[in-house]
Short mmCIF file of C-alpha atoms in Angstrom, two decimals:
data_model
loop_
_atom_site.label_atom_id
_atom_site.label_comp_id
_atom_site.label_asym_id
_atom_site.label_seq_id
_atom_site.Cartn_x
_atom_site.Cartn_y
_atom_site.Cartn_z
CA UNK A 13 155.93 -64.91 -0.23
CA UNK A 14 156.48 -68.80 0.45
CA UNK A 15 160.55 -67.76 0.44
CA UNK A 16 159.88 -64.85 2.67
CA UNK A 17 158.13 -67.03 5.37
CA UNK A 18 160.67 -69.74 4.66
CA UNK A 19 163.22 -67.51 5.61
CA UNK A 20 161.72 -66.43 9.22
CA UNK A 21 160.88 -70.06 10.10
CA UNK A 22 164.44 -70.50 13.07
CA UNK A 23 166.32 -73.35 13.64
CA UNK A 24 168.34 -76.00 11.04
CA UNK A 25 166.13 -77.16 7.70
CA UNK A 26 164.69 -80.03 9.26
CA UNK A 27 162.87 -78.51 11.52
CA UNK A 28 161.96 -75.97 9.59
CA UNK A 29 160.23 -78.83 7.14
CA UNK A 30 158.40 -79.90 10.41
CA UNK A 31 157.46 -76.38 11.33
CA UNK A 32 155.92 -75.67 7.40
CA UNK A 33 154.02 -78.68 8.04
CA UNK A 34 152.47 -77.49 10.78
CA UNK A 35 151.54 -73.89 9.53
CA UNK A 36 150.48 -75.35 6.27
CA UNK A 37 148.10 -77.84 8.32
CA UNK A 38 146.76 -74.53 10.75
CA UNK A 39 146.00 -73.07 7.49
CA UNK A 40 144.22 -75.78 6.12
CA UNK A 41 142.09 -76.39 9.40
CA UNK A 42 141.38 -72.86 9.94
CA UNK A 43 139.96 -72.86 6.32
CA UNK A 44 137.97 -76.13 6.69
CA UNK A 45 136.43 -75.70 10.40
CA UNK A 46 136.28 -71.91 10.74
CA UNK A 47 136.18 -70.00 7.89
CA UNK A 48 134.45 -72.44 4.92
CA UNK A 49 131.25 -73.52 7.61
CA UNK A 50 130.86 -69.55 7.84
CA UNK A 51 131.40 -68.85 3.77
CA UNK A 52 129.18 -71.73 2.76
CA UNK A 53 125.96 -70.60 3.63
CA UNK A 54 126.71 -67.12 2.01
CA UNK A 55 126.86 -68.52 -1.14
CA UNK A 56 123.53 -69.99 -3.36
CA UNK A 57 124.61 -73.38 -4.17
CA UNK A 58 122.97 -75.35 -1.19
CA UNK A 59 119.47 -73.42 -1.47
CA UNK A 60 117.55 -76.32 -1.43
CA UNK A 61 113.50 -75.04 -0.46
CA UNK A 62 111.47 -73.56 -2.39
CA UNK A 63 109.25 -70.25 -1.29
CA UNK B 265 164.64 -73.07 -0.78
CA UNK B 266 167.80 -72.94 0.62
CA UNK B 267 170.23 -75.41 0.03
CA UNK B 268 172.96 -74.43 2.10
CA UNK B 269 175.07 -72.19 4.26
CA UNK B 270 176.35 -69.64 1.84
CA UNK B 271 172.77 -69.23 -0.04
CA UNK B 272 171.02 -68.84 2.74
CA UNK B 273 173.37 -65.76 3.72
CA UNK B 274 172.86 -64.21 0.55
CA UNK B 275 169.09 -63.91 0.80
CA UNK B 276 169.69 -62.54 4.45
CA UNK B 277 172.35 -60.08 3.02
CA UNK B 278 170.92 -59.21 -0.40
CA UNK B 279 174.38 -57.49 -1.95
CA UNK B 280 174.07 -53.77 -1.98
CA UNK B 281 173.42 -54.22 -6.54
CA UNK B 282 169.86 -55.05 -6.56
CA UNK B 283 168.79 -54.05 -9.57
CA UNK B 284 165.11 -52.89 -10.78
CA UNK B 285 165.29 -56.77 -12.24
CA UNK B 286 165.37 -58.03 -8.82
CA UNK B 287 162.59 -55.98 -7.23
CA UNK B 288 160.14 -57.01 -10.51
CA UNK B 289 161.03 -60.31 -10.46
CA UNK B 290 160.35 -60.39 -6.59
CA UNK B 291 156.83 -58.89 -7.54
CA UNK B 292 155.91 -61.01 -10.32
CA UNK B 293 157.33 -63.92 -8.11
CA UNK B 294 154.94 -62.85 -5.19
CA UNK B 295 151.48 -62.60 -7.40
CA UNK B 296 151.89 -65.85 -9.26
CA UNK B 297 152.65 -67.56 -5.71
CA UNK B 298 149.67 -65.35 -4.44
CA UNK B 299 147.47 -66.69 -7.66
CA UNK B 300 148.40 -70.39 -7.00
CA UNK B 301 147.77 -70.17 -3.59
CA UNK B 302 144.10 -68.61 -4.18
CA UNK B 303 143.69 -71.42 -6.40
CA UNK B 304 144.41 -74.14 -4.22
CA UNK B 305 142.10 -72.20 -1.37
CA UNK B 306 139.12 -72.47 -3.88
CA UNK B 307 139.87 -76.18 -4.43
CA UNK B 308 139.95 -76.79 -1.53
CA UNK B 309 136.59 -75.09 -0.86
CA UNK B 310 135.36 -77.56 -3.29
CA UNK B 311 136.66 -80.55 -1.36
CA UNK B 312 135.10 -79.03 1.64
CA UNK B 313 131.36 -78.63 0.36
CA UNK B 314 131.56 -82.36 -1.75
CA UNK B 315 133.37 -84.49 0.41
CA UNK B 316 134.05 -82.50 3.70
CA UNK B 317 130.11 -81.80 4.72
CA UNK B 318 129.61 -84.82 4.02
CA UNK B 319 131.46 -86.66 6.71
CA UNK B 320 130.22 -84.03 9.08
CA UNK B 321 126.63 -84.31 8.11
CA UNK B 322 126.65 -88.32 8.23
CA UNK B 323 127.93 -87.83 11.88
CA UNK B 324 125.01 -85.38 12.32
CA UNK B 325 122.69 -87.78 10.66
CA UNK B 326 123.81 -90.87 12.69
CA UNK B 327 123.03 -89.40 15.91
CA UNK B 328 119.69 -87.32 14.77
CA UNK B 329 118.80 -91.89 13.66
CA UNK B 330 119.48 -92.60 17.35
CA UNK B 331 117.50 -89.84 18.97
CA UNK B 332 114.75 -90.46 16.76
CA UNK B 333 114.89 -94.82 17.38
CA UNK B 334 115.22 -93.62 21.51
CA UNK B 335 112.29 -91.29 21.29
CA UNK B 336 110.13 -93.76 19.50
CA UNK B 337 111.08 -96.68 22.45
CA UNK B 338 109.77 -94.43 25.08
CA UNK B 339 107.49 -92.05 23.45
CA UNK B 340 107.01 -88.27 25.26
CA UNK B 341 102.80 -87.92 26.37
CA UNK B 342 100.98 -85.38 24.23
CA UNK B 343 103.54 -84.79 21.45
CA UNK B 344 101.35 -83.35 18.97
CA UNK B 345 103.76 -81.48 16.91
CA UNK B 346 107.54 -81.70 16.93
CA UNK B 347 110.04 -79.48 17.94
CA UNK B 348 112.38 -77.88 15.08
CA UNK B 349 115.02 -80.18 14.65
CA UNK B 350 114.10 -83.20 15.71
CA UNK B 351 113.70 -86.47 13.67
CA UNK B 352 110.37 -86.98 12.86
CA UNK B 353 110.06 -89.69 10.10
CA UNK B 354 112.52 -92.06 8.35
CA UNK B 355 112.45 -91.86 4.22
CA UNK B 356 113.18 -95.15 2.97
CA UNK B 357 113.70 -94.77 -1.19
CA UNK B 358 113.99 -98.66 -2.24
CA UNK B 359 114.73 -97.47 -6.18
CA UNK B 360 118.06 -95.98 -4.66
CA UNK B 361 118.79 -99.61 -2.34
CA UNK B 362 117.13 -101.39 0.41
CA UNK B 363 119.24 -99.68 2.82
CA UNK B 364 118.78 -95.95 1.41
CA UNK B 365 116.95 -94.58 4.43
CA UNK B 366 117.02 -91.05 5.96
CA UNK B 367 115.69 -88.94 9.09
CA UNK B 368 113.70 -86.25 8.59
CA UNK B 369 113.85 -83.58 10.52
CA UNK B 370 111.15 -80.95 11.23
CA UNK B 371 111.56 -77.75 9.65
CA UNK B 372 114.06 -76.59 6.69
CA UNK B 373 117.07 -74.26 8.57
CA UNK B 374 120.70 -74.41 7.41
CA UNK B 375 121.44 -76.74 10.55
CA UNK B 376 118.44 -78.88 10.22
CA UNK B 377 119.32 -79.60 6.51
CA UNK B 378 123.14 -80.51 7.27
CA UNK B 379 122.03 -82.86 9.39
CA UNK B 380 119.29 -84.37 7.14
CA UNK B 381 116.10 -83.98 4.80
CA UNK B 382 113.51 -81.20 6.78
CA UNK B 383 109.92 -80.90 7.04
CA UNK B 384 108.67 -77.54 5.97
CA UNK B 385 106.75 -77.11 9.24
CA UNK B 386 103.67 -76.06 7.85
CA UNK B 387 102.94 -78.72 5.94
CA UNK B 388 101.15 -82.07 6.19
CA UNK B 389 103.02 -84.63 8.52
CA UNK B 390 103.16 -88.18 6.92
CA UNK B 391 100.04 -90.12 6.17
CA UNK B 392 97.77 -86.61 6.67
CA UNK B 393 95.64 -85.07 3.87
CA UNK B 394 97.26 -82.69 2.53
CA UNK B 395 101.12 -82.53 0.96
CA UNK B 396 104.16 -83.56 3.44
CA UNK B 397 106.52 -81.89 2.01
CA UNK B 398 110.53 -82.21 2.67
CA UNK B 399 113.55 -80.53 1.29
CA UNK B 400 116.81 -82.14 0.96
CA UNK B 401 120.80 -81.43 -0.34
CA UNK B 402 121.34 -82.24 -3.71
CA UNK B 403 125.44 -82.12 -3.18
CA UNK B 404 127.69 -82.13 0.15
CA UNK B 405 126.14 -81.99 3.67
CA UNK B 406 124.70 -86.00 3.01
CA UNK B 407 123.31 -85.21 -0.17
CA UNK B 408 120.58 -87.17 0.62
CA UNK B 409 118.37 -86.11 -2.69
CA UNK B 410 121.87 -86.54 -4.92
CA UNK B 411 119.84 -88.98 -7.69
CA UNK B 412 116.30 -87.20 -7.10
CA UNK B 413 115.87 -86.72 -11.22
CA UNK B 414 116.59 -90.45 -11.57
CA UNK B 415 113.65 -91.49 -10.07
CA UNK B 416 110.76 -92.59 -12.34
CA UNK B 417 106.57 -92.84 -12.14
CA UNK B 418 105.52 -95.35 -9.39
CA UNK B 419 109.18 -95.19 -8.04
CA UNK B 420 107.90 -95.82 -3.64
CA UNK B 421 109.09 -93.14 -1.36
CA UNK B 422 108.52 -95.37 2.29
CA UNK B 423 107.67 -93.03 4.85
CA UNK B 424 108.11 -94.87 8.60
CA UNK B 425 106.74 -93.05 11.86
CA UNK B 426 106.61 -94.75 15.08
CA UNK B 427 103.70 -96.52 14.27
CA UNK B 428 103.11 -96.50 10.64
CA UNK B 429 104.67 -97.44 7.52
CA UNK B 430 103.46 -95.15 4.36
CA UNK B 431 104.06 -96.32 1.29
CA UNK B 432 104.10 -93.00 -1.85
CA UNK B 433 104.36 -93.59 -5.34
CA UNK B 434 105.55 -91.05 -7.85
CA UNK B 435 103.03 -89.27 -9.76
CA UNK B 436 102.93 -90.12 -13.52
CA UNK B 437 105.41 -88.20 -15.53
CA UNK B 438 104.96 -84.85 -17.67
CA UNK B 439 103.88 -86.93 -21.26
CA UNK B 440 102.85 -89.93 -19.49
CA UNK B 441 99.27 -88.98 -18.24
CA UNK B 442 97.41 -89.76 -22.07
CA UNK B 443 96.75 -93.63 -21.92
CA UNK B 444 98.54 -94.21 -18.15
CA UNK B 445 95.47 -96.55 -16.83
CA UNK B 446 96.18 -99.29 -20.10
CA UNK B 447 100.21 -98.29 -20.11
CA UNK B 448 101.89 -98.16 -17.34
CA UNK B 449 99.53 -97.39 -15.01
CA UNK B 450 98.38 -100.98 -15.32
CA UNK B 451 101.40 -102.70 -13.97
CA UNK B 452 101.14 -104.34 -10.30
CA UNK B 453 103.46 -101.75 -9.02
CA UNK B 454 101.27 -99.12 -10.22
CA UNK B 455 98.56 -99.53 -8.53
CA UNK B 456 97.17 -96.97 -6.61
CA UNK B 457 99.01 -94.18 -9.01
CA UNK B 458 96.51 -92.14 -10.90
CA UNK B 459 96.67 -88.79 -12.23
CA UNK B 460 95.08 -86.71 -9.54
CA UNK B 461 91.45 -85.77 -9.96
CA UNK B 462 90.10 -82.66 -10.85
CA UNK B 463 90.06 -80.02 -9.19
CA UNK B 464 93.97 -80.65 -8.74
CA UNK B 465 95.68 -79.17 -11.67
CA UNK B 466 97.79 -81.75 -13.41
CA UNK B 467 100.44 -82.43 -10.97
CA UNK B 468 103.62 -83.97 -12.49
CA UNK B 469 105.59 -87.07 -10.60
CA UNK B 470 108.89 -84.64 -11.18
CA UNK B 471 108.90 -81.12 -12.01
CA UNK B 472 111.66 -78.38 -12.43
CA UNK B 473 110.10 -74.42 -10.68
CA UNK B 474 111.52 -71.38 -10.06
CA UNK B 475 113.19 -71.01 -6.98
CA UNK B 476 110.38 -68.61 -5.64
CA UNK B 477 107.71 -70.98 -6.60
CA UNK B 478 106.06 -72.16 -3.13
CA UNK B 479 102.86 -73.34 -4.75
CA UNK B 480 104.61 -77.21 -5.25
CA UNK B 481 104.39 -77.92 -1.51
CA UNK B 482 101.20 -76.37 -1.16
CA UNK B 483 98.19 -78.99 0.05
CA UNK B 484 96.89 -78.46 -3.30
CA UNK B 485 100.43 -78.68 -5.53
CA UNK B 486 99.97 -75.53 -8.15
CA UNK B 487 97.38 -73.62 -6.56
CA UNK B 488 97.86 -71.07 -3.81
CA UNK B 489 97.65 -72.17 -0.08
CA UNK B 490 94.89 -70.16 0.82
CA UNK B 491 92.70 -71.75 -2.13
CA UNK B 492 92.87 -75.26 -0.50
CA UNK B 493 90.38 -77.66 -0.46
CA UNK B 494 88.83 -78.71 3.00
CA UNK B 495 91.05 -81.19 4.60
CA UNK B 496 88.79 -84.57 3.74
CA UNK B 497 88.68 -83.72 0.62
CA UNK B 498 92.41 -83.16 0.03
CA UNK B 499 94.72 -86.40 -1.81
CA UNK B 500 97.72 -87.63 0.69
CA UNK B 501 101.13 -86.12 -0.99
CA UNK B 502 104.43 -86.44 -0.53
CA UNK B 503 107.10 -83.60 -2.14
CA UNK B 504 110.49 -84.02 -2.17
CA UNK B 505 112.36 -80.46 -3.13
CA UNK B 506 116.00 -79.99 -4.06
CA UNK B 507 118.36 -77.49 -5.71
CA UNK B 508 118.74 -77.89 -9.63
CA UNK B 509 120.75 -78.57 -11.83
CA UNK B 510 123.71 -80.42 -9.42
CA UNK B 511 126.11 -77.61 -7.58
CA UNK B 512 124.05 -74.95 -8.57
CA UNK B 513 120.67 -72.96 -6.75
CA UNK B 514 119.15 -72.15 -9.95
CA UNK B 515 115.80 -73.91 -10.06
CA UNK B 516 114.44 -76.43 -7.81
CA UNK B 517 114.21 -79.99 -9.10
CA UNK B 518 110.55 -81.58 -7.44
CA UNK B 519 109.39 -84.71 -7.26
CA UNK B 520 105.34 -85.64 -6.37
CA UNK B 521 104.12 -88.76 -4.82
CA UNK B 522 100.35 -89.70 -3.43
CA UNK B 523 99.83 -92.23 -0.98
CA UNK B 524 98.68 -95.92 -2.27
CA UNK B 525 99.28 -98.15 0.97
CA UNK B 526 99.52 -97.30 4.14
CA UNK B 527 100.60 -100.68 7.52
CA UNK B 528 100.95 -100.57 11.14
CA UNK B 529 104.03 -101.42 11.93
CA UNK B 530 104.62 -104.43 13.21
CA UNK B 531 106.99 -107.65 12.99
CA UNK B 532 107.27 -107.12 8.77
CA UNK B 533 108.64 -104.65 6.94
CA UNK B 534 106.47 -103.33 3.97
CA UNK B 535 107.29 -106.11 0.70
CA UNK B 536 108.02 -102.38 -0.87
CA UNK B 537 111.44 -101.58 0.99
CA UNK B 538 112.85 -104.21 -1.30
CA UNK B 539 111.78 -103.79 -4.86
CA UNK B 540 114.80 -102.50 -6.72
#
């Protein structure tokens, strides 16, 4: 997988380190910002009140 | 990873032998690296609901503070109740540091209670007969009720509203109530704290319920809302509610205070905002 996308990323290997930086960090912020604020409430562990 | 030139070409060009090795190690290769990866996603889920909500929420928190400190400098006419998700109170806990303090907000949403402790709406507001009752994150999102089982009997809770500093005590413990007025009970800082009078069932300082179980932050802690005794006749509460044990939604972990002093607020700040 990480080979496969290594592999489409163009241009000489350092900027291809610069480029998997920044799809690693889109990854990341996607998870934090978009999809983790919508998962979080699904789950039980922050039920705080009672009733 | 490519190293060079001539590798890279041979992972473009695969030579025409590929043999049934090569596709199962590609396989095998692409669920461990799928495994890992789900790993690190869940880890970093972790990081996101300890650390992560917490940044976010103390922004939250910070300007909920201000709004609250603005709206009690110029005060709106005729504000009898407040509107969901406003400040309404600051909850000063001196046992956890003279500057633990947070804003409480009314009512007990998702987005109220990232942003800080809520007000179930229909209960008591501070200082009222009756049981003001708040709920607050154990982990993440501020955690503001993190050390909530470290708390002991006559432990203050400070409540401050614009114009009035309220000063709750814990509630003796479960085992404490035989012999509190000559043991503990008769120690400066316990004055005021009692066992609450019949007819209130025995109502423990900290408690662990049920999830479902409503009847702690009823006016009347145990007994059902509709059973309540007239207003005047009702004991001034305080119950803090949280999720129990840590990182989990299992029971609720409950803490019960009544109210022993009560100041305008003025120049001073109550001697209690400092004991340790």
């Amino acid at each position: 997988m990480y080979g496969w996308i290594w592999r489409q990323l163009p241009g000489p290997v350092a900027l291809r380190v610069v480029e998997a930086l920044v799809l690693f960090l889109v990854v990341v912020g996607l998870l934090l910002f978009v999809v983790f604020p919508w998962l979080s409430p699904q789950l039980p562990f922050n039920d705080v009140t009672t009733g | 990873m490519s190293t060079g030139t001539p590798v890279r070409n041979s992972h473009r060009q695969p030579p025409p032998g590929r043999t049934a090795g090569d596709v199962v190690r590609d396989v095998v290769r692409g669920i461990g690296e799928l495994l890992i990866t789900v790993g690190m996603v869940v880890l970093l889920f972790v990081v996101y609901e300890v650390y992560v909500t917490d940044w976010i929420s103390a922004g939250k928190q910070r300007e909920a503070t201000a709004a609250l400190e603005d709206r009690w400098a110029n005060p709106r006419t005729a504000q009898d109740r407040p509107l969901a998700g406003e400040g309404i109170a600051r909850l000063h806990v001196p046992a956890f540091g003279p500057d633990f303090a947070f804003t409480v907000l009314e009512g007990t949403g998702d987005e109220t209670l990232a942003t800080g402790p809520g007000h179930y709406a229909d209960t008591a507001l501070p200082g009222q007969p009756g049981n003001f009752g708040v709920a607050g994150h154990r982990v993440g999102k501020g955690a503001p009720f993190n050390d909530l089982d470290l708390l002991q009997s006559c432990d203050a809770l400070v409540v401050e509203t614009r114009t009035e500093w309220f000063v709750y005590r814990l509630l003796p413990l479960a085992g404490e109530v035989p012999g509190w007025a000559e043991g503990k009970g008769a120690a400066e800082r316990c004055r005021g704290v009692t066992p609450l009078p019949p007819p209130y069932p025995e109502v423990p300082g900290m408690e662990i319920v049920d999830p479902g179980d409503a009847s702690v932050i009823a006016p009347v802690p145990g007994r059902p809302r509709d059973s309540a005794l007239p207003p005047d006749a009702q004991a001034q509460l305080i119950t803090l509610t949280t999720c129990h044990p840590k990182f989990s939604a299992r029971e609720r972990l409950i803490v019960h205070g009544v109210l022993v002093a009560q100041y305008p607020k003025g120049s001073e700040r109550p001697a209690e905002l400092v004991e340790g």
